[in-house]
Amino acid sequence: MCSGRVDPQFVLDALAKGADGVLIGGCHPFDCHYVEGNYKCLRRFEMLQRFVKDMGIEPERLRLEWISAARARRSNAWSTK
């Protein structure tokens, strides 16, 4: 699924149901199969950070990472934190 298709409501529902945090992974900038999906995701992510902060939820519980199969070790390192 393209990160640009992640509905902000999915993230809010996960937090409301007790998730400690939400990690969204997307293609690196200029490397999106869908051309602009990662930029759409970035705009939504920034909006979500402001929204959850206004709701009293720590914005650090949301995380956006650019993921590449070529950098699997790096991805594995932050995903286990």
One Martini backbone bead per residue (centre of mass of N, CA, C, O) as a GRO file, in nm:
protein
   81
    1MET     BB    1   0.097   0.035   0.022
    2CYS     BB    2   0.064   0.356  -0.001
    3SER     BB    3   0.134   0.621   0.203
    4GLY     BB    4  -0.084   0.812   0.061
    5ARG     BB    5  -0.329   0.604   0.172
    6VAL     BB    6  -0.316   0.694   0.456
    7ASP     BB    7  -0.547   0.728   0.689
    8PRO     BB    8  -0.579   0.924   0.962
    9GLN     BB    9  -0.793   0.741   1.102
   10PHE     BB   10  -0.611   0.496   1.147
   11VAL     BB   11  -0.426   0.636   1.351
   12LEU     BB   12  -0.641   0.726   1.557
   13ASP     BB   13  -0.754   0.443   1.613
   14ALA     BB   14  -0.496   0.317   1.723
   15LEU     BB   15  -0.465   0.512   1.965
   16ALA     BB   16  -0.754   0.463   2.087
   17LYS     BB   17  -0.679   0.135   2.114
   18GLY     BB   18  -0.361   0.153   2.250
   19ALA     BB   19  -0.133   0.244   2.097
   20ASP     BB   20   0.188   0.353   2.142
   21GLY     BB   21   0.226   0.363   1.820
   22VAL     BB   22   0.303   0.501   1.484
   23LEU     BB   23   0.418   0.359   1.176
   24ILE     BB   24   0.530   0.514   0.877
   25GLY     BB   25   0.602   0.386   0.553
   26GLY     BB   26   0.808   0.516   0.282
   27CYS     BB   27   0.919   0.644   0.022
   28HIS     BB   28   1.150   0.807  -0.113
   29PRO     BB   29   1.224   1.080  -0.234
   30PHE     BB   30   1.196   1.040  -0.583
   31ASP     BB   31   1.084   0.706  -0.526
   32CYS     BB   32   0.788   0.698  -0.624
   33HIS     BB   33   0.569   0.503  -0.789
   34TYR     BB   34   0.328   0.738  -0.748
   35VAL     BB   35   0.520   1.009  -0.727
   36GLU     BB   36   0.326   1.161  -0.464
   37GLY     BB   37   0.267   0.988  -0.207
   38ASN     BB   38   0.487   1.085   0.000
   39TYR     BB   39   0.391   1.385   0.008
   40LYS     BB   40   0.111   1.330   0.110
   41CYS     BB   41   0.202   1.194   0.369
   42LEU     BB   42   0.363   1.429   0.488
   43ARG     BB   43   0.126   1.625   0.516
   44ARG     BB   44  -0.044   1.441   0.701
   45PHE     BB   45   0.162   1.402   0.925
   46GLU     BB   46   0.186   1.699   1.009
   47MET     BB   47  -0.113   1.725   1.081
   48LEU     BB   48  -0.123   1.496   1.292
   49GLN     BB   49   0.076   1.616   1.494
   50ARG     BB   50  -0.095   1.863   1.560
   51PHE     BB   51  -0.357   1.717   1.641
   52VAL     BB   52  -0.250   1.537   1.877
   53LYS     BB   53  -0.144   1.769   2.043
   54ASP     BB   54  -0.425   1.907   2.081
   55MET     BB   55  -0.526   1.625   2.230
   56GLY     BB   56  -0.268   1.532   2.427
   57ILE     BB   57  -0.069   1.389   2.236
   58GLU     BB   58   0.222   1.262   2.164
   59PRO     BB   59   0.396   1.312   1.868
   60GLU     BB   60   0.613   1.076   1.916
   61ARG     BB   61   0.397   0.841   1.846
   62LEU     BB   62   0.479   0.940   1.570
   63ARG     BB   63   0.608   0.791   1.256
   64LEU     BB   64   0.830   0.873   0.982
   65GLU     BB   65   0.963   0.660   0.720
   66TRP     BB   66   1.208   0.603   0.493
   67ILE     BB   67   1.204   0.325   0.268
   68SER     BB   68   1.452   0.068   0.177
   69ALA     BB   69   1.567  -0.230   0.064
   70ALA     BB   70   1.875  -0.135   0.059
   71ARG     BB   71   1.816  -0.047   0.390
   72ALA     BB   72   1.744  -0.280   0.598
   73ARG     BB   73   1.921  -0.240   0.851
   74ARG     BB   74   1.819   0.039   0.924
   75SER     BB   75   1.520  -0.037   0.946
   76ASN     BB   76   1.561  -0.246   1.170
   77ALA     BB   77   1.673  -0.059   1.389
   78TRP     BB   78   1.414   0.135   1.422
   79SER     BB   79   1.191  -0.098   1.453
   80THR     BB   80   1.314  -0.203   1.749
   81LYS     BB   81   1.259   0.057   1.945
   0.00000   0.00000   0.00000
